[in-house]
Amino acid sequence: RFGRYRRVYDSIDSTNLDALRWAAEEGAAEGSLVVSDVQTAGRGRWGRSWVSAPGSALLFSVVLRPRVSIDAGLLTAAAGLAVADGIQRASGLPTMLKWPNDVLVAGRKVAGILVEARTGGSAGDASGNAVVVGAGINLHWRRDEIPADLGESATSIAAEIEVGNGQRVPARAELLAAVLTRLDNLYGHLTAQGGGEILSAASARSAVIGKRVTVRFADGTDASGVATGIAPNGGLVLDDERVITAGEIERLRPTSARGQ
Ligand code: BTN
């Protein structure tokens, strides 16, 4: 189902933007896929840009048209899990999730996910409600090609592969197929049965739960505490029972580092 209809570009402004336009202007069906080698205006969270060199990454977006209302946080968790599982299956690398939707290998970010919604139109109007799930997976970057400003925080599949350890750098198409198959499966599960199993799977893969975190909010304020779980809406639960639905983890420390 996912990828049956597709647009494949050498270069586009942003696969998320193209998928949103496709949904709005031509009623792109659920599962429609946009892939590009390069983006000239790749979008990250909180208005940041997402940059990758030609041939170095897998960049794609999928249009979803959920018939039931789904919390954005749950969709984000399902997308994170699909990318994490897809990378692990195609490359053999162990992956973890950093709430809300970064995928880590060896503690460094290997992929980012951006879920964007378009609302409008009347019920049944093909150009109406659509959600776009976009992912950027760093695939072929060598360690010395990773931009200095990303420092130690970013990595790629190629940079982490240990030859002879059953791990390998997959072809882009193979990686895409592994992620889309998993996303199709998790999304089907989410719409039919709700988010229970997805949340337990995302919690089991979390690099955050059990750690002391500082979460930064869009308005510049922050909250600190020990992350204890993922809430039913996909939010992060802190040890004082607060549920954080929108934020970004700025610091992640073992609980023994209290007060540092
Ligand atoms: C983040 O970590 O800030 C999210 C990054 C998401 C990047 C991907 S690349 C493909 C898709 N198209 C975009 O413009 N952004 C997402």
GROMACS .gro file of C-alpha atoms and ligand atoms in nm:
model
  276
    1ARG     CA    1   0.000   0.000   0.000
    2PHE     CA    2   0.272   0.249   0.092
    3GLY     CA    3   0.465   0.364  -0.213
    4ARG     CA    4   0.223   0.239  -0.477
    5TYR     CA    5   0.187   0.599  -0.594
    6ARG     CA    6   0.514   0.785  -0.592
    7ARG     CA    7   0.708   1.088  -0.703
    8VAL     CA    8   1.084   1.042  -0.730
    9TYR     CA    9   1.307   1.347  -0.773
   10ASP     CA   10   1.677   1.418  -0.813
   11SER     CA   11   1.612   1.745  -0.632
   12ILE     CA   12   1.307   1.910  -0.470
   13ASP     CA   13   1.261   2.186  -0.213
   14SER     CA   14   1.137   1.941   0.054
   15THR     CA   15   0.972   1.600   0.025
   16ASN     CA   16   0.735   1.700   0.308
   17LEU     CA   17   0.632   2.017   0.124
   18ASP     CA   18   0.586   1.828  -0.202
   19ALA     CA   19   0.373   1.562  -0.029
   20LEU     CA   20   0.161   1.834   0.139
   21ARG     CA   21   0.113   2.007  -0.200
   22TRP     CA   22   0.028   1.676  -0.367
   23ALA     CA   23  -0.232   1.604  -0.097
   24ALA     CA   24  -0.380   1.955  -0.114
   25GLU     CA   25  -0.383   2.012  -0.487
   26GLU     CA   26  -0.432   1.667  -0.634
   27GLY     CA   27  -0.578   1.466  -0.347
   28ALA     CA   28  -0.281   1.227  -0.312
   29ALA     CA   29  -0.406   0.891  -0.184
   30GLU     CA   30  -0.302   0.737   0.147
   31GLY     CA   31   0.043   0.584   0.114
   32SER     CA   32   0.156   0.821  -0.165
   33LEU     CA   33   0.533   0.852  -0.145
   34VAL     CA   34   0.775   1.133  -0.231
   35VAL     CA   35   1.149   1.056  -0.248
   36SER     CA   36   1.432   1.286  -0.345
   37ASP     CA   37   1.810   1.256  -0.360
   38VAL     CA   38   1.856   1.620  -0.258
   39GLN     CA   39   1.641   1.883  -0.086
   40THR     CA   40   1.704   2.255  -0.138
   41ALA     CA   41   1.483   2.353   0.159
   42GLY     CA   42   1.474   2.041   0.378
   43ARG     CA   43   1.272   2.103   0.693
   44GLY     CA   44   1.361   2.000   1.046
   45ARG     CA   45   1.163   2.044   1.362
   46TRP     CA   46   1.095   2.392   1.500
   47GLY     CA   47   1.162   2.565   1.169
   48ARG     CA   48   1.519   2.436   1.148
   49SER     CA   49   1.665   2.329   0.817
   50TRP     CA   50   1.769   1.974   0.734
   51VAL     CA   51   2.075   1.950   0.515
   52SER     CA   52   2.230   1.648   0.342
   53ALA     CA   53   2.471   1.607   0.051
   54PRO     CA   54   2.368   1.438  -0.278
   55GLY     CA   55   2.371   1.059  -0.251
   56SER     CA   56   2.432   1.064   0.125
   57ALA     CA   57   2.084   1.014   0.270
   58LEU     CA   58   1.744   0.856   0.224
   59LEU     CA   59   1.491   1.140   0.221
   60PHE     CA   60   1.121   1.062   0.188
   61SER     CA   61   0.768   1.152   0.291
   62VAL     CA   62   0.445   0.951   0.298
   63VAL     CA   63   0.089   1.088   0.287
   64LEU     CA   64  -0.151   0.948   0.547
   65ARG     CA   65  -0.524   1.002   0.563
   66PRO     CA   66  -0.633   0.855   0.895
   67ARG     CA   67  -1.007   0.787   0.909
   68VAL     CA   68  -1.003   0.791   1.287
   69SER     CA   69  -0.852   1.068   1.493
   70ILE     CA   70  -0.499   0.978   1.607
   71ASP     CA   71  -0.286   1.181   1.848
   72ALA     CA   72   0.008   1.336   1.662
   73GLY     CA   73   0.231   1.200   1.939
   74LEU     CA   74   0.119   0.844   1.867
   75LEU     CA   75   0.178   0.882   1.495
   76THR     CA   76   0.520   1.020   1.572
   77ALA     CA   77   0.597   0.721   1.795
   78ALA     CA   78   0.484   0.479   1.521
   79ALA     CA   79   0.696   0.659   1.260
   80GLY     CA   80   1.001   0.658   1.490
   81LEU     CA   81   0.960   0.288   1.555
   82ALA     CA   82   0.918   0.212   1.182
   83VAL     CA   83   1.239   0.397   1.096
   84ALA     CA   84   1.429   0.239   1.386
   85ASP     CA   85   1.309  -0.112   1.296
   86GLY     CA   86   1.368  -0.057   0.923
   87ILE     CA   87   1.728   0.057   0.980
   88GLN     CA   88   1.793  -0.236   1.213
   89ARG     CA   89   1.644  -0.490   0.972
   90ALA     CA   90   1.824  -0.356   0.662
   91SER     CA   91   2.167  -0.287   0.820
   92GLY     CA   92   2.191  -0.506   1.130
   93LEU     CA   93   2.271  -0.200   1.346
   94PRO     CA   94   2.098  -0.178   1.685
   95THR     CA   95   1.883   0.136   1.703
   96MET     CA   96   1.716   0.329   1.985
   97LEU     CA   97   1.460   0.607   2.004
   98LYS     CA   98   1.510   0.947   2.160
   99TRP     CA   99   1.173   1.102   2.236
  100PRO     CA  100   0.993   1.246   2.054
  101ASN     CA  101   1.127   1.111   1.725
  102ASP     CA  102   1.500   1.088   1.676
  103VAL     CA  103   1.652   0.753   1.590
  104LEU     CA  104   1.992   0.683   1.746
  105VAL     CA  105   2.274   0.444   1.671
  106ALA     CA  106   2.545   0.423   1.936
  107GLY     CA  107   2.390   0.727   2.109
  108ARG     CA  108   2.410   0.950   1.801
  109LYS     CA  109   2.130   1.070   1.573
  110VAL     CA  110   2.109   0.869   1.252
  111ALA     CA  111   1.759   0.978   1.146
  112GLY     CA  112   1.506   1.253   1.211
  113ILE     CA  113   1.131   1.248   1.155
  114LEU     CA  114   0.895   1.536   1.089
  115VAL     CA  115   0.518   1.483   1.101
  116GLU     CA  116   0.322   1.769   0.944
  117ALA     CA  117  -0.054   1.801   0.905
  118ARG     CA  118  -0.269   1.976   0.655
  119THR     CA  119  -0.618   2.046   0.775
  120GLY     CA  120  -0.904   2.192   0.576
  121GLY     CA  121  -1.157   2.087   0.319
  122SER     CA  122  -1.482   1.917   0.407
  123ALA     CA  123  -1.523   1.554   0.511
  124GLY     CA  124  -1.478   1.327   0.212
  125ASP     CA  125  -1.303   1.602   0.015
  126ALA     CA  126  -0.995   1.436  -0.133
  127SER     CA  127  -0.788   1.750  -0.083
  128GLY     CA  128  -0.889   1.766   0.286
  129ASN     CA  129  -0.720   1.634   0.598
  130ALA     CA  130  -0.386   1.475   0.534
  131VAL     CA  131  -0.085   1.403   0.753
  132VAL     CA  132   0.262   1.378   0.608
  133VAL     CA  133   0.531   1.169   0.776
  134GLY     CA  134   0.878   1.264   0.654
  135ALA     CA  135   1.207   1.102   0.743
  136GLY     CA  136   1.570   1.176   0.672
  137ILE     CA  137   1.809   0.887   0.730
  138ASN     CA  138   2.183   0.948   0.714
  139LEU     CA  139   2.308   0.658   0.506
  140HIS     CA  140   2.638   0.705   0.324
  141TRP     CA  141   2.810   0.986   0.516
  142ARG     CA  142   3.162   0.885   0.617
  143ARG     CA  143   3.264   1.000   0.962
  144ASP     CA  144   3.495   1.269   0.817
  145GLU     CA  145   3.208   1.406   0.602
  146ILE     CA  146   2.974   1.473   0.894
  147PRO     CA  147   2.948   1.853   0.928
  148ALA     CA  148   3.154   1.987   1.219
  149ASP     CA  149   2.861   2.187   1.359
  150LEU     CA  150   2.675   1.861   1.422
  151GLY     CA  151   2.974   1.758   1.631
  152GLU     CA  152   2.947   1.428   1.807
  153SER     CA  153   2.568   1.428   1.800
  154ALA     CA  154   2.513   1.295   1.445
  155THR     CA  155   2.613   0.979   1.266
  156SER     CA  156   2.522   0.769   0.962
  157ILE     CA  157   2.460   0.404   0.893
  158ALA     CA  158   2.787   0.376   0.695
  159ALA     CA  159   2.986   0.541   0.975
  160GLU     CA  160   2.860   0.290   1.234
  161ILE     CA  161   2.889  -0.035   1.039
  162GLU     CA  162   3.134  -0.284   1.183
  163VAL     CA  163   3.239  -0.508   0.898
  164GLY     CA  164   3.238  -0.877   0.987
  165ASN     CA  165   2.978  -0.822   1.254
  166GLY     CA  166   2.681  -0.922   1.037
  167GLN     CA  167   2.626  -0.554   0.958
  168ARG     CA  168   2.624  -0.388   0.617
  169VAL     CA  169   2.532  -0.065   0.440
  170PRO     CA  170   2.200  -0.133   0.262
  171ALA     CA  171   2.105   0.012  -0.077
  172ARG     CA  172   1.872   0.310  -0.046
  173ALA     CA  173   1.582   0.120  -0.208
  174GLU     CA  174   1.623  -0.170   0.032
  175LEU     CA  175   1.628   0.059   0.334
  176LEU     CA  176   1.321   0.245   0.205
  177ALA     CA  177   1.134  -0.083   0.152
  178ALA     CA  178   1.218  -0.202   0.504
  179VAL     CA  179   1.097   0.125   0.662
  180LEU     CA  180   0.779   0.149   0.449
  181THR     CA  181   0.681  -0.212   0.514
  182ARG     CA  182   0.713  -0.155   0.888
  183LEU     CA  183   0.533   0.182   0.874
  184ASP     CA  184   0.243   0.031   0.678
  185ASN     CA  185   0.220  -0.247   0.935
  186LEU     CA  186   0.240  -0.021   1.244
  187TYR     CA  187   0.001   0.237   1.098
  188GLY     CA  188  -0.252  -0.037   1.018
  189HIS     CA  189  -0.219  -0.160   1.374
  190LEU     CA  190  -0.257   0.191   1.514
  191THR     CA  191  -0.574   0.269   1.320
  192ALA     CA  192  -0.733  -0.072   1.389
  193GLN     CA  193  -0.632  -0.140   1.747
  194GLY     CA  194  -0.506   0.183   1.900
  195GLY     CA  195  -0.160   0.268   2.027
  196GLY     CA  196  -0.105   0.021   2.315
  197GLU     CA  197   0.147  -0.212   2.153
  198ILE     CA  198   0.323   0.067   1.968
  199LEU     CA  199   0.377   0.252   2.295
  200SER     CA  200   0.518  -0.055   2.469
  201ALA     CA  201   0.750  -0.121   2.173
  202ALA     CA  202   0.860   0.245   2.165
  203SER     CA  203   0.919   0.242   2.543
  204ALA     CA  204   1.127  -0.076   2.517
  205ARG     CA  205   1.350   0.094   2.256
  206SER     CA  206   1.374   0.426   2.438
  207ALA     CA  207   1.717   0.574   2.512
  208VAL     CA  208   1.545   0.820   2.746
  209ILE     CA  209   1.329   0.628   2.992
  210GLY     CA  210   1.502   0.592   3.327
  211LYS     CA  211   1.732   0.888   3.251
  212ARG     CA  212   1.732   1.237   3.397
  213VAL     CA  213   1.632   1.477   3.121
  214THR     CA  214   1.598   1.847   3.057
  215VAL     CA  215   1.325   1.917   2.803
  216ARG     CA  216   1.332   2.250   2.618
  217PHE     CA  217   1.001   2.403   2.505
  218ALA     CA  218   0.943   2.619   2.198
  219ASP     CA  219   0.906   2.932   2.416
  220GLY     CA  220   1.256   2.883   2.561
  221THR     CA  221   1.145   2.752   2.902
  222ASP     CA  222   1.241   2.403   3.016
  223ALA     CA  223   1.146   2.121   3.252
  224SER     CA  224   1.370   1.865   3.421
  225GLY     CA  225   1.302   1.529   3.579
  226VAL     CA  226   1.351   1.157   3.539
  227ALA     CA  227   1.166   1.020   3.234
  228THR     CA  228   0.949   0.733   3.353
  229GLY     CA  229   0.747   0.635   3.046
  230ILE     CA  230   0.549   0.724   2.736
  231ALA     CA  231   0.189   0.840   2.793
  232PRO     CA  232  -0.110   0.705   2.593
  233ASN     CA  233  -0.098   1.018   2.370
  234GLY     CA  234   0.273   0.962   2.294
  235GLY     CA  235   0.390   1.230   2.543
  236LEU     CA  236   0.688   1.186   2.775
  237VAL     CA  237   0.602   1.118   3.141
  238LEU     CA  238   0.833   1.266   3.406
  239ASP     CA  239   0.869   1.136   3.761
  240ASP     CA  240   0.649   1.416   3.901
  241GLU     CA  241   0.364   1.283   3.676
  242ARG     CA  242   0.395   1.568   3.428
  243VAL     CA  243   0.326   1.465   3.068
  244ILE     CA  244   0.528   1.659   2.810
  245THR     CA  245   0.358   1.660   2.470
  246ALA     CA  246   0.580   1.902   2.277
  247GLY     CA  247   0.945   1.965   2.347
  248GLU     CA  248   1.294   1.856   2.273
  249ILE     CA  249   1.540   1.681   2.501
  250GLU     CA  250   1.834   1.907   2.558
  251ARG     CA  251   2.021   1.703   2.813
  252LEU     CA  252   2.015   1.333   2.887
  253ARG     CA  253   2.200   1.199   3.190
  254PRO     CA  254   2.205   0.881   3.394
  255THR     CA  255   1.994   0.921   3.709
  256SER     CA  256   2.311   0.904   3.920
  257ALA     CA  257   2.414   1.243   3.773
  258ARG     CA  258   2.140   1.422   3.972
  259GLY     CA  259   2.217   1.791   4.018
  260GLN     CA  260   2.498   1.811   3.765
  261BTN     C1  261   1.435   1.677   1.274
  261BTN     O1  262   1.505   1.593   1.331
  261BTN     O2  263   1.440   1.797   1.300
  261BTN     C2  264   1.340   1.627   1.167
  261BTN     C3  265   1.409   1.617   1.035
  261BTN     C4  266   1.321   1.560   0.925
  261BTN     C5  267   1.391   1.563   0.791
  261BTN     C6  268   1.314   1.494   0.683
  261BTN     S1  269   1.407   1.476   0.536
  261BTN     C7  270   1.266   1.426   0.448
  261BTN     C8  271   1.150   1.509   0.498
  261BTN     N1  272   1.140   1.633   0.422
  261BTN     C9  273   1.171   1.740   0.494
  261BTN     O3  274   1.174   1.858   0.451
  261BTN     N2  275   1.197   1.704   0.621
  261BTN    C10  276   1.183   1.561   0.639
   0.00000   0.00000   0.00000
